[in-house]
mmCIF file of C-alpha atoms in Angstrom:
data_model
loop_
_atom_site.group_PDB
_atom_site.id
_atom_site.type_symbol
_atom_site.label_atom_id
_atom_site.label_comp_id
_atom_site.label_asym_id
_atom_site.label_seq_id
_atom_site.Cartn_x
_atom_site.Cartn_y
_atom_site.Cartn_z
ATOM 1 C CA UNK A 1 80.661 102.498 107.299
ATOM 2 C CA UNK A 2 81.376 100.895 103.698
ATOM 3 C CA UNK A 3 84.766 100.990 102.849
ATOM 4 C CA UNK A 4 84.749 99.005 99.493
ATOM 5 C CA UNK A 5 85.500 100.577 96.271
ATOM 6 C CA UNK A 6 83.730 100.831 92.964
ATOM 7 C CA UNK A 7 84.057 97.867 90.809
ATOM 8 C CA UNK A 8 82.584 96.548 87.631
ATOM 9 C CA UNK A 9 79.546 95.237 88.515
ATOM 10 C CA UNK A 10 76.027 95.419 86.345
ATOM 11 C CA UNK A 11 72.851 96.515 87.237
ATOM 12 C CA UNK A 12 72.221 93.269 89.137
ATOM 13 C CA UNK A 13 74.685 93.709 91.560
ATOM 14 C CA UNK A 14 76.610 90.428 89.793
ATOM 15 C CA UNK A 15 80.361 90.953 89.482
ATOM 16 C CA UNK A 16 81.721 91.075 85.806
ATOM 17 C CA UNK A 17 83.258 88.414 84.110
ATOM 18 C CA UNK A 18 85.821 90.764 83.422
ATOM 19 C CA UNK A 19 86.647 91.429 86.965
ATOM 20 C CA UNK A 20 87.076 87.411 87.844
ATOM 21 C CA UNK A 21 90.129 85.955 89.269
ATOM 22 C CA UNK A 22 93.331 84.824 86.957
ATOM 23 C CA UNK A 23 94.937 82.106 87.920
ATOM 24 C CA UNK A 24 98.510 83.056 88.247
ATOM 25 C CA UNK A 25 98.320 86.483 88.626
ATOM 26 C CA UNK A 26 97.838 88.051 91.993
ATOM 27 C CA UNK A 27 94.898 90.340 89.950
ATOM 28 C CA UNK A 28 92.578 90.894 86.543
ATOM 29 C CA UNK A 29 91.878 94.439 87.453
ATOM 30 C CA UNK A 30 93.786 96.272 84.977
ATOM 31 C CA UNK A 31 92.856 99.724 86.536
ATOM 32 C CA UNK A 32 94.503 103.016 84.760
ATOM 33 C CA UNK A 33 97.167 104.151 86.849
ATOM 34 C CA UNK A 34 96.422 107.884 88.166
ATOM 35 C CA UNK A 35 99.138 109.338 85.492
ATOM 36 C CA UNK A 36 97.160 107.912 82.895
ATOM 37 C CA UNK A 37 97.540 109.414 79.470
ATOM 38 C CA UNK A 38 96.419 105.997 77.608
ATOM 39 C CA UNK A 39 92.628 105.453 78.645
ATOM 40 C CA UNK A 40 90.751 101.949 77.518
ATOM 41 C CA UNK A 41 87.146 101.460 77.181
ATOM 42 C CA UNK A 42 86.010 97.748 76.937
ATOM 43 C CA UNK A 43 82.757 97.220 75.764
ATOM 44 C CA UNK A 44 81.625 93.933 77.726
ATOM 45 C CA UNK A 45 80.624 92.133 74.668
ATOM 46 C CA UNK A 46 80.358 88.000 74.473
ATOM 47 C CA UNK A 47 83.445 88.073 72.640
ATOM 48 C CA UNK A 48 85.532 89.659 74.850
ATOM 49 C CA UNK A 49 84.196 88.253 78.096
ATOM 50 C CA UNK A 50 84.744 84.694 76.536
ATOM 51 C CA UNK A 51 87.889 85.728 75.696
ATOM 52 C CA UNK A 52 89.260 87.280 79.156
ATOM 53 C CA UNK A 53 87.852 83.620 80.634
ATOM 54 C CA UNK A 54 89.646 81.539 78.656
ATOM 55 C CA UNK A 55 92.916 83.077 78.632
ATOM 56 C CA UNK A 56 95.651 83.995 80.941
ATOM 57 C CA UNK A 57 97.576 87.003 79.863
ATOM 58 C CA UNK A 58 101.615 86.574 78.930
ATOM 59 C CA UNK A 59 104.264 88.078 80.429
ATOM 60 C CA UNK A 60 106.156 90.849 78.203
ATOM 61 C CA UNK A 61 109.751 92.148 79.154
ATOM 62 C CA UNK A 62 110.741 95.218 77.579
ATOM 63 C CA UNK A 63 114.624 96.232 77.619
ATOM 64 C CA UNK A 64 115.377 99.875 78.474
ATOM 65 C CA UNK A 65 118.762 100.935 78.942
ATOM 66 C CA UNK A 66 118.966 103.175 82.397
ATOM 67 C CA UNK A 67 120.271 106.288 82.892
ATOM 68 C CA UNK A 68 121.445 105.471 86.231
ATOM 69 C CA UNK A 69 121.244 102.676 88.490
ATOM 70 C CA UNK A 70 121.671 104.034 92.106
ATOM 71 C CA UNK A 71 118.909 105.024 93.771
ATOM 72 C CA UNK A 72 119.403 107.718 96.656
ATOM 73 C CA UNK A 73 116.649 108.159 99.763
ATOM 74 C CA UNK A 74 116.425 109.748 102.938
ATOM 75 C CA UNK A 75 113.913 108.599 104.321
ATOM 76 C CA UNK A 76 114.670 108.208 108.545
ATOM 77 C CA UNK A 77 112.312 104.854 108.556
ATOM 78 C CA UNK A 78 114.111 102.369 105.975
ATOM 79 C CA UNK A 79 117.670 101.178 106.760
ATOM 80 C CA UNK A 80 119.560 102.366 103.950
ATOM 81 C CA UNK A 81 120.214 105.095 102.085
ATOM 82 C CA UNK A 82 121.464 103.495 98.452
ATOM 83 C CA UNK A 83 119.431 101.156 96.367
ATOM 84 C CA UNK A 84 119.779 99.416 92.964
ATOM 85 C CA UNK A 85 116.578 98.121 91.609
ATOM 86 C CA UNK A 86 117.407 96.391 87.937
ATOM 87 C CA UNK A 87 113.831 95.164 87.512
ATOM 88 C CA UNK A 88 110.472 97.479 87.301
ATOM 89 C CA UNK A 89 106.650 95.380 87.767
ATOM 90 C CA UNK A 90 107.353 91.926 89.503
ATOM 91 C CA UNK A 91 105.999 89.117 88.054
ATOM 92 C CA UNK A 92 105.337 87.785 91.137
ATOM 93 C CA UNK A 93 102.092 89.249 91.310
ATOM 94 C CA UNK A 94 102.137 89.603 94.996
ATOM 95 C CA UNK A 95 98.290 92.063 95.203
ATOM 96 C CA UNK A 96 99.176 93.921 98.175
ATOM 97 C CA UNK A 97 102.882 95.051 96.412
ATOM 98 C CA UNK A 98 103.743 98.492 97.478
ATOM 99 C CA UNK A 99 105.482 99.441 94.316
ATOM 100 C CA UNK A 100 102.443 98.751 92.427
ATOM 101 C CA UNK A 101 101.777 102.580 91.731
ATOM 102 C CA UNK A 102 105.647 103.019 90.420
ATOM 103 C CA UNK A 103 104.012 101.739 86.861
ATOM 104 C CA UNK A 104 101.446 104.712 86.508
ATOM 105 C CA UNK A 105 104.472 106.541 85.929
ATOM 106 C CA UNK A 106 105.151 104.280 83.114
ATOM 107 C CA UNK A 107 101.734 105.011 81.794
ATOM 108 C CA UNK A 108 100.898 101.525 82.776
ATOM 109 C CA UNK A 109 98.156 100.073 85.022
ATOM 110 C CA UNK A 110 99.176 98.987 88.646
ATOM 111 C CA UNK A 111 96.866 96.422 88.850
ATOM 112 C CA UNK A 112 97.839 93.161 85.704
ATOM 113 C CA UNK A 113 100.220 95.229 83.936
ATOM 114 C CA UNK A 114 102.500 95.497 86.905
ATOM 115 C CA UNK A 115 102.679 92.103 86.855
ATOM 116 C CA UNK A 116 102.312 91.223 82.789
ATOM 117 C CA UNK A 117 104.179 94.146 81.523
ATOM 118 C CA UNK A 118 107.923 94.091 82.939
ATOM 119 C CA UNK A 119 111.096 96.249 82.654
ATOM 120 C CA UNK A 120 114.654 95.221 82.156
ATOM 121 C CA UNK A 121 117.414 97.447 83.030
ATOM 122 C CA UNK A 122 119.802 95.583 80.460
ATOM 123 C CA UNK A 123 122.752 98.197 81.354
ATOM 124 C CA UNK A 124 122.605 97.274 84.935
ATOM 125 C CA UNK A 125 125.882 96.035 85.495
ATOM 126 C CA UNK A 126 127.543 98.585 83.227
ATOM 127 C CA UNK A 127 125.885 101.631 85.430
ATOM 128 C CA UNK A 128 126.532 99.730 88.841
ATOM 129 C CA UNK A 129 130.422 99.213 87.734
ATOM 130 C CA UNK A 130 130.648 102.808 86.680
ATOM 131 C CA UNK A 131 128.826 104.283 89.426
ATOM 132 C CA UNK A 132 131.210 102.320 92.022
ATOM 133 C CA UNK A 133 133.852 104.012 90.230
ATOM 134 C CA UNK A 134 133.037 107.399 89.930
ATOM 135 C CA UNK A 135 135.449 109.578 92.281
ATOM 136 C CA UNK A 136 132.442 110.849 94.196
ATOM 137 C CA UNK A 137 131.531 107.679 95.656
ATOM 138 C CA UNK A 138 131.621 106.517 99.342
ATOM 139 C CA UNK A 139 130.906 103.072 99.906
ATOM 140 C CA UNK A 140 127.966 102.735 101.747
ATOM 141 C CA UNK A 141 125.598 99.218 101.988
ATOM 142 C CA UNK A 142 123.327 99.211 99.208
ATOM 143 C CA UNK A 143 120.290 97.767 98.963
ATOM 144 C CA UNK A 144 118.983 95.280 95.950
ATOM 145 C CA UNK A 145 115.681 94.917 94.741
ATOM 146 C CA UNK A 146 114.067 96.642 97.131
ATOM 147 C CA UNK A 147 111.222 97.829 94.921
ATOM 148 C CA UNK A 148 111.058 94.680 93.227
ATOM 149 C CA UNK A 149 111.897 91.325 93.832
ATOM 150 C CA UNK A 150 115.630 90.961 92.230
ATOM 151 C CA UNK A 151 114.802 87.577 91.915
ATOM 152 C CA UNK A 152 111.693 87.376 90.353
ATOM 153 C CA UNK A 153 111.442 84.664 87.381
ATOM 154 C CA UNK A 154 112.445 86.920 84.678
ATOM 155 C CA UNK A 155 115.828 87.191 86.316
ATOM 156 C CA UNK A 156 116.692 83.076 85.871
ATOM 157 C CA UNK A 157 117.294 84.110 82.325
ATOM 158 C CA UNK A 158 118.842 87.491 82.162
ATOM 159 C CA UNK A 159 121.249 87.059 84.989
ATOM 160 C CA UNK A 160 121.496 90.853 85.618
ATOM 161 C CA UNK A 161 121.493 89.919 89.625
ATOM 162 C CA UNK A 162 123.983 87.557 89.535
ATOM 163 C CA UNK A 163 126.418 89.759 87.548
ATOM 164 C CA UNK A 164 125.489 93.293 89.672
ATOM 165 C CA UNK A 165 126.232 90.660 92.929
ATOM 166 C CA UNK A 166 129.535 90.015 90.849
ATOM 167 C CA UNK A 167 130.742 93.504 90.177
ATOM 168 C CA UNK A 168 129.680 93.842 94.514
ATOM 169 C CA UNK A 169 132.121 90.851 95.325
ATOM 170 C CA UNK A 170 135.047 92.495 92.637
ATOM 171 C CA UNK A 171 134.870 96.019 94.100
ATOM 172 C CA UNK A 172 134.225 94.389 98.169
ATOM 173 C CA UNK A 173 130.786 96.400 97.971
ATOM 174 C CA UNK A 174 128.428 95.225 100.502
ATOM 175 C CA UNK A 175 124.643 94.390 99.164
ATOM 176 C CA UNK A 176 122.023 93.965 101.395
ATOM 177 C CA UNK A 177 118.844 92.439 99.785
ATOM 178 C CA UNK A 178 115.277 90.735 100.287
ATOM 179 C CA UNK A 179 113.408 88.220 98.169
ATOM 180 C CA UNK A 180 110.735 85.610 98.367
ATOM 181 C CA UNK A 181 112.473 83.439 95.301
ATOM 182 C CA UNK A 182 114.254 80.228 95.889
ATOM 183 C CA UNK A 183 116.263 81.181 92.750
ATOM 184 C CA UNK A 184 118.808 82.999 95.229
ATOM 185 C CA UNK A 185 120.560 79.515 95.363
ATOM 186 C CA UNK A 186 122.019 79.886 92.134
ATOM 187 C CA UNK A 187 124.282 82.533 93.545
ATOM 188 C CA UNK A 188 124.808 80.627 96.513
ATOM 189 C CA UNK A 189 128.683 80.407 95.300
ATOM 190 C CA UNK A 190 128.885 84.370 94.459
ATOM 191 C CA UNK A 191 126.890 84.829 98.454
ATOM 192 C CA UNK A 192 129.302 82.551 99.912
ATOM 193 C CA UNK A 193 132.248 84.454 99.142
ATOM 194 C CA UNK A 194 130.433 87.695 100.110
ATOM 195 C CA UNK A 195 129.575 86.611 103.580
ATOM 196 C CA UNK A 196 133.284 85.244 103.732
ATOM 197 C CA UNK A 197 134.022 89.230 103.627
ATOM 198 C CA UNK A 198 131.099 90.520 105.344
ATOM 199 C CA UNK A 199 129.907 91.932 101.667
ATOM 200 C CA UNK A 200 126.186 90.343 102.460
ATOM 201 C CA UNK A 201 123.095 90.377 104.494
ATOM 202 C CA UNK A 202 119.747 88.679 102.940
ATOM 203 C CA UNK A 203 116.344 88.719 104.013
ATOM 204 C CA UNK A 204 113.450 86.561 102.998
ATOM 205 C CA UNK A 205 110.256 87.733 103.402
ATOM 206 C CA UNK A 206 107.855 85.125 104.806
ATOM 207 C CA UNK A 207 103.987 85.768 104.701
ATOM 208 C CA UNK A 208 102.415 83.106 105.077
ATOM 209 C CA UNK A 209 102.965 79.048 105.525
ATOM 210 C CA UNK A 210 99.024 78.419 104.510
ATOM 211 C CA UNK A 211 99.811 77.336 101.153
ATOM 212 C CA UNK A 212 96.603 77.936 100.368
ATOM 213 C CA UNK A 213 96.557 81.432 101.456
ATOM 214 C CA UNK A 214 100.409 81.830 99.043
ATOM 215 C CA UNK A 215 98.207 80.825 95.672
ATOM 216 C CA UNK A 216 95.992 83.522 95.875
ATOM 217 C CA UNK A 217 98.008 86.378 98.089
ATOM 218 C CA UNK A 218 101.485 85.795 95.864
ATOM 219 C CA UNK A 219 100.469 83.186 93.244
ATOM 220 C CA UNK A 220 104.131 83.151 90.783
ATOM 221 C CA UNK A 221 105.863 82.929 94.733
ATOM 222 C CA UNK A 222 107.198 79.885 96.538
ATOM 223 C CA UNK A 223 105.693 78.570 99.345
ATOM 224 C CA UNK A 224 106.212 79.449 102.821
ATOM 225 C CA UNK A 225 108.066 75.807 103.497
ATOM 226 C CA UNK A 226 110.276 76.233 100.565
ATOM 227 C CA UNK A 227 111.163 79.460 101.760
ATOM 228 C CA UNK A 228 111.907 78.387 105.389
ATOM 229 C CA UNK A 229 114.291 75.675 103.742
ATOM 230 C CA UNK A 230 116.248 78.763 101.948
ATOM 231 C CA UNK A 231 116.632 80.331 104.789
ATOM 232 C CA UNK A 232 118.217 76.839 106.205
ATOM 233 C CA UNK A 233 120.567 76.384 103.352
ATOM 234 C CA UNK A 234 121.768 80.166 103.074
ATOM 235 C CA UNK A 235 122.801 79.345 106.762
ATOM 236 C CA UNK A 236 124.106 76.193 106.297
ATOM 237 C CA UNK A 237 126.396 78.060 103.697
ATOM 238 C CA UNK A 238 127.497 80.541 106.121
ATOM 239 C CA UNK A 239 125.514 83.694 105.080
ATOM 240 C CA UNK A 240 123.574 86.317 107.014
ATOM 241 C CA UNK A 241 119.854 85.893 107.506
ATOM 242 C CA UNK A 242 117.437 87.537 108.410
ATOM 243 C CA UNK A 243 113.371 87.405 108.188
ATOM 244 C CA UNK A 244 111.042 89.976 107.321
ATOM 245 C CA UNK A 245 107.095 89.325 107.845
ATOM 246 C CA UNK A 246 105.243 91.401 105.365
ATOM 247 C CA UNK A 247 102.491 92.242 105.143
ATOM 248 C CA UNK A 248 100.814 91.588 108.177
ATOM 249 C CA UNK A 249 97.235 91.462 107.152
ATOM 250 C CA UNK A 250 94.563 91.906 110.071
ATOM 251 C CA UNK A 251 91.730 88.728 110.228
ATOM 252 C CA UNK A 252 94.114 87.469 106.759
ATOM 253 C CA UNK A 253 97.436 86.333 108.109
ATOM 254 C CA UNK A 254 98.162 87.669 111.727
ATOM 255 C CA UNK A 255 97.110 84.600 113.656
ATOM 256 C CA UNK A 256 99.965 82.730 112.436
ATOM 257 C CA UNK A 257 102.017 85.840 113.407
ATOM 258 C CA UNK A 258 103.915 83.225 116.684
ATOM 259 C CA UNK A 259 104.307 80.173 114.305
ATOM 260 C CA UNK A 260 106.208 81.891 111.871
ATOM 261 C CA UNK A 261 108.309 83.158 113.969
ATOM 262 C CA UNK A 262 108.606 80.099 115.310
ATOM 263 C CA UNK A 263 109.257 78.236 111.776
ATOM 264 C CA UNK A 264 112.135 80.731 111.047
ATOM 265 C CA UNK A 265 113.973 80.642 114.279
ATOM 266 C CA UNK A 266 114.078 77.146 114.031
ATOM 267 C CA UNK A 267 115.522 76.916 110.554
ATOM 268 C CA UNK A 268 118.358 79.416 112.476
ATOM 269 C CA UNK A 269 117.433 82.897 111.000
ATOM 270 C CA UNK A 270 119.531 85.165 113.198
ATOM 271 C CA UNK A 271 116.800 87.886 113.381
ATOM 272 C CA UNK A 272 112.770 88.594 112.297
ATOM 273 C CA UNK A 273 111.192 91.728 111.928
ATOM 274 C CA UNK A 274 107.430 92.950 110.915
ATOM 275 C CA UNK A 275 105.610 95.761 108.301
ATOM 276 C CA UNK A 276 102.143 96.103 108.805
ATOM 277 C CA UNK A 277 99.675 96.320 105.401
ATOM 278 C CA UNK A 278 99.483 99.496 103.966
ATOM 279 C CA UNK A 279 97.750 100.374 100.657
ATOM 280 C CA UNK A 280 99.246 103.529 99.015
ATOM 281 C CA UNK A 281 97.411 105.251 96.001
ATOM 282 C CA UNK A 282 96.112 102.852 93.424
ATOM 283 C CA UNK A 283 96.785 99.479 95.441
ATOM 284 C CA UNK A 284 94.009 100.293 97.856
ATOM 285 C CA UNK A 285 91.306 99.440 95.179
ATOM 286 C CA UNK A 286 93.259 96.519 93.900
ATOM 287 C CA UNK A 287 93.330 95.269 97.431
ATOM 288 C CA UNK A 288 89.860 95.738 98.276
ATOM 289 C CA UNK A 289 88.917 94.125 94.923
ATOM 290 C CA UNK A 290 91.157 91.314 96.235
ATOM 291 C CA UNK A 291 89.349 90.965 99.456
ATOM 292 C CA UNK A 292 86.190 90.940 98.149
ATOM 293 C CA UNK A 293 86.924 88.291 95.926
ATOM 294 C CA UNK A 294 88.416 86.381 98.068
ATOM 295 C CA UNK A 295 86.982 86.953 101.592
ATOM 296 C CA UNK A 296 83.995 88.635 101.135
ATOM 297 C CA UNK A 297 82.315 87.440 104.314
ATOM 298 C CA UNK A 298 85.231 89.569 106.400
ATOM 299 C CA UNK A 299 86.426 92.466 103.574
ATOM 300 C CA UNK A 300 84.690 95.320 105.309
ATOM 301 C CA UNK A 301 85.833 94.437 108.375
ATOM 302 C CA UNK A 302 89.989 93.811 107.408
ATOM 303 C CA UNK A 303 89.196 97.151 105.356
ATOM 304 C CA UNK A 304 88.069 99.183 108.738
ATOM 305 C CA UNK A 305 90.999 97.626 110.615
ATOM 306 C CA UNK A 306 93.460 98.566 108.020
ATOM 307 C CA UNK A 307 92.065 102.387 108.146
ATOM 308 C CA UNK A 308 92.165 102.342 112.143
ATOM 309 C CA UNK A 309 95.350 101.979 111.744
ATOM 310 C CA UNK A 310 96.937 104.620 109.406
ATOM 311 C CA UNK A 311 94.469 107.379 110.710
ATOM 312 C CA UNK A 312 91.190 106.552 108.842
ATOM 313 C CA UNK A 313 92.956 106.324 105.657
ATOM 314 C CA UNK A 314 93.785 103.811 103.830
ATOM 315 C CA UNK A 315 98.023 104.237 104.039
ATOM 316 C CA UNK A 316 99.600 107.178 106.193
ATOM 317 C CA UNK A 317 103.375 108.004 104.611
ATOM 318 C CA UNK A 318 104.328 109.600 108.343
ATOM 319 C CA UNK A 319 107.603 108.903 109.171
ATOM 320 C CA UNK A 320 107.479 106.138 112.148
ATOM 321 C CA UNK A 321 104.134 104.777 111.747
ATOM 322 C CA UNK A 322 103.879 104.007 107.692
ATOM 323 C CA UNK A 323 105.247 100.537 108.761
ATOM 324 C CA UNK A 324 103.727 99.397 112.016
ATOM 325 C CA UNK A 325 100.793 101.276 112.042
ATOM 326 C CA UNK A 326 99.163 102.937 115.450
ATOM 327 C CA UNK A 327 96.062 102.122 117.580
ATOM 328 C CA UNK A 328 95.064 99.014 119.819
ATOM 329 C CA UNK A 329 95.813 96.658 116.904
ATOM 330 C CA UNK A 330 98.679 97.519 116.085
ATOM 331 C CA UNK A 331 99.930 97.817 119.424
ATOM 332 C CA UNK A 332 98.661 94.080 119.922
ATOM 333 C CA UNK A 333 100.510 92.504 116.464
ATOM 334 C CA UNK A 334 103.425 94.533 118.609
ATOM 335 C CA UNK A 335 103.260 93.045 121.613
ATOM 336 C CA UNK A 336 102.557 89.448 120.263
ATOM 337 C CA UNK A 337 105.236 89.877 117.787
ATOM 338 C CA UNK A 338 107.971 91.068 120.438
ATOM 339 C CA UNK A 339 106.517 88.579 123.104
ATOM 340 C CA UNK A 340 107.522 85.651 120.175
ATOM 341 C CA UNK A 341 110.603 86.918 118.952
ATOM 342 C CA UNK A 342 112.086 87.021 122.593
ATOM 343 C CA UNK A 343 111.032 83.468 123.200
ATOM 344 C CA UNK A 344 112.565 82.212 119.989
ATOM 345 C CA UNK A 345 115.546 84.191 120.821
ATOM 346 C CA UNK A 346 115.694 86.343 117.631
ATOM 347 C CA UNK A 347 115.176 89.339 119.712
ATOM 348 C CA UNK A 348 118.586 91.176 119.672
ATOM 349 C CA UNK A 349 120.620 88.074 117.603
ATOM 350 C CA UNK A 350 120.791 90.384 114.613
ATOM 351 C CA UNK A 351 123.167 89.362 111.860
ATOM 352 C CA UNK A 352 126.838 90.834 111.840
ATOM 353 C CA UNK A 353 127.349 93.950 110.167
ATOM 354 C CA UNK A 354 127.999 95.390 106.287
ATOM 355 C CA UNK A 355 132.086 96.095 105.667
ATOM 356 C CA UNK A 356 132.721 98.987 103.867
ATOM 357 C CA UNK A 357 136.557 99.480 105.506
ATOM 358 C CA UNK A 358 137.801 97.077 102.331
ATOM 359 C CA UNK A 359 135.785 98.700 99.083
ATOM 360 C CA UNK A 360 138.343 99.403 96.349
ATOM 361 C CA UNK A 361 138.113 99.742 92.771
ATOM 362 C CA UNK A 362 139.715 97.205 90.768
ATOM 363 C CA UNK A 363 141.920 97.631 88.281
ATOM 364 C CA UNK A 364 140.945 97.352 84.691
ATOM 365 C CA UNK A 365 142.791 95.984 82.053
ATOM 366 C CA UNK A 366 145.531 98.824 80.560
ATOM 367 C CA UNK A 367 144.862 100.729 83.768
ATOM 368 C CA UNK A 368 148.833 99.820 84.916
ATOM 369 C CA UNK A 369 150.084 100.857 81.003
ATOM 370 C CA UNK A 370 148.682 104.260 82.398
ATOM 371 C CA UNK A 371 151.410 104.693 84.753
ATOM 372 C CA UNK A 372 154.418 104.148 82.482
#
């Protein structure tokens, strides 16, 4: 059974020009997301195609100023209940992204404009320091850049991490949060005094260490190595680590599934955990464009795996299995993974846990005038 999508190919069964890998960006397919009110036709001209080859498409940040910054889910399979997300598309251009279909709603593609066309929450900090305030708040972990990396490469310039992990530190909030971005060891000083007070837990997601397999999975990312040596220097400095491997990516990245695992324990993260690939709405096509591109001699087959494993589709939201999957692979990439993590000795060494006994808003300045 075929399981590849429709692409832009002509009459000849040759793939368009149009449809050829950037390099740098995790995709070219600039697909209309499925909220679409803004709809493109490109006529394939000479022009256009010789254009689209010879260029490489620049990142744009727009500045929007949020209504409010923390997120509230209840979903019984993710760890946390609060998140702050001051970023929306990720540069990083990682194709297999999750959050991918959050920019229909922007009436943007999922596919390059995810990547190309980026949001900045610019009142970040202001929200987060109100919110924290508000007299309806109970302090509660919350997690940072879930959605999208917090620490993608817009962020070395607008800072809007940094000072959200500042107003955490000033109020004893603790922040739980994942990237792939050696720029975390800026704030190694601000993470530092956070772990100090049990205010911090980081995980880095590692996919790969075929560097090879990094420039064309999460091209703007840093490679697997440079990744395992943040992980040694956030430990070095005395903060919480742990390791998340996602995606796992059957026939694409699951042999190296033990020597990851491996890698990380040895660089001393204190725990390592696994998602399985899954492809909601319009990162399916992307992904299969992707493959097919990229490993077209085994697309059909990862494509029929993936599908085995969320029920014949392509991503099943179910509570419980959206992340691991079910079925004979997926109970293998569970066994080998729990078989690994036990010989490493990352099985139950998880990291200590989130204080919230010490949050406290601080005073601002004329806030002791009040009382006179």
């Amino acid at each position: 059974m075929s399981t590849s999508f429709t692409d832009n190919s002509d009459q000849k069964g040759e793939k368009s020009p149009l449809n050829n890998p950037i390099k740098g960006r995790g995709t070219a397919n600039n697909m209309a997301g499925r909220f679409a009110i803004t709809l493109i036709e490109v006529d394939e001209n000479d022009e256009a195609i010789a254009l689209l080859e010879t260029s490489s498409p620049k990142t744009e940040v727009r500045y929007e100023r949020a209504k409010s910054i923390i997120s509230r889910n209840s979903s019984p399979d993710i760890p946390f209940r609060l998140s702050v997300n001051p970023y929306k598309g990720c540069e990083h251009g990682c194709v297999y992204c999750f959050a991918r279909p959050t920019h229909a709603y922007l009436d943007l593609s999922p596919g390059l404009d995810f990547e190309t066309k980026l949001v900045a929450k610019t009142n970040a900090a202001f929200l987060f320091e109100e919110e924290l305030a508000h007299p309806n708040y109970r302090c509660e972990p919350i997690a940072l850049g879930i959605n999208t990396d917090a620490y993608q490469p817009i962020e070395k310039q607008l800072k809007i991490t940094r000072k959200l992990l500042e107003i955490a530190l000033a109020h004893n909030q603790p922040i739980s949060l994942i990237t792939k971005s050696t720029l975390i060891l800026r704030d190694i000083d601000l993470l530092t005094q956070m772990a100090a007070k049990k205010l911090i837990h980081v995980a880095i997601s590692v996919t790969t260490l075929n560097n090879d397999l990094k420039r064309i999975l999460e091209p703007r990312t840093a490679s697997g190595k440079t990744r395992l040596q943040v992980i040694k220097t956030l430990r070095e400095a005395g903060v919480p680590v742990s390791v998340l491997v996602a995606p796992v990516i059957p026939f694409i990245n699951d042999n190296e599934l033990e020597e990851i695992v491996a890698a990380c324990a040895e660089v001393g993260a204190q725990s390592i955990n696994y998602i399985m690939l899954r492809l909601p709405h319009e990162v399916a096509p992307l992904f299969s464009d992707w493959l097919h591109q990229h490993y077209p001699d085994r697309a059909e087959h990862v494509l029929q795996r993936i599908m085995d494993m969320h029920g014949g589709k392509f991503y099943n939201g179910q509570f419980g299995k959206r992340m691991t999957g079910e079925g004979i692979f997926a109970d293998l990439i569970n066994q080998r993974f729990h078989v690994a993590r036990r010989k490493y000795g990352l099985d139950d060494n998880r990291p200590s846990y989130l204080d919230c006994r010490h949050f406290a808003v601080p005073p601002k300045e004329g806030d002791q005038m009040a009382l006179f």
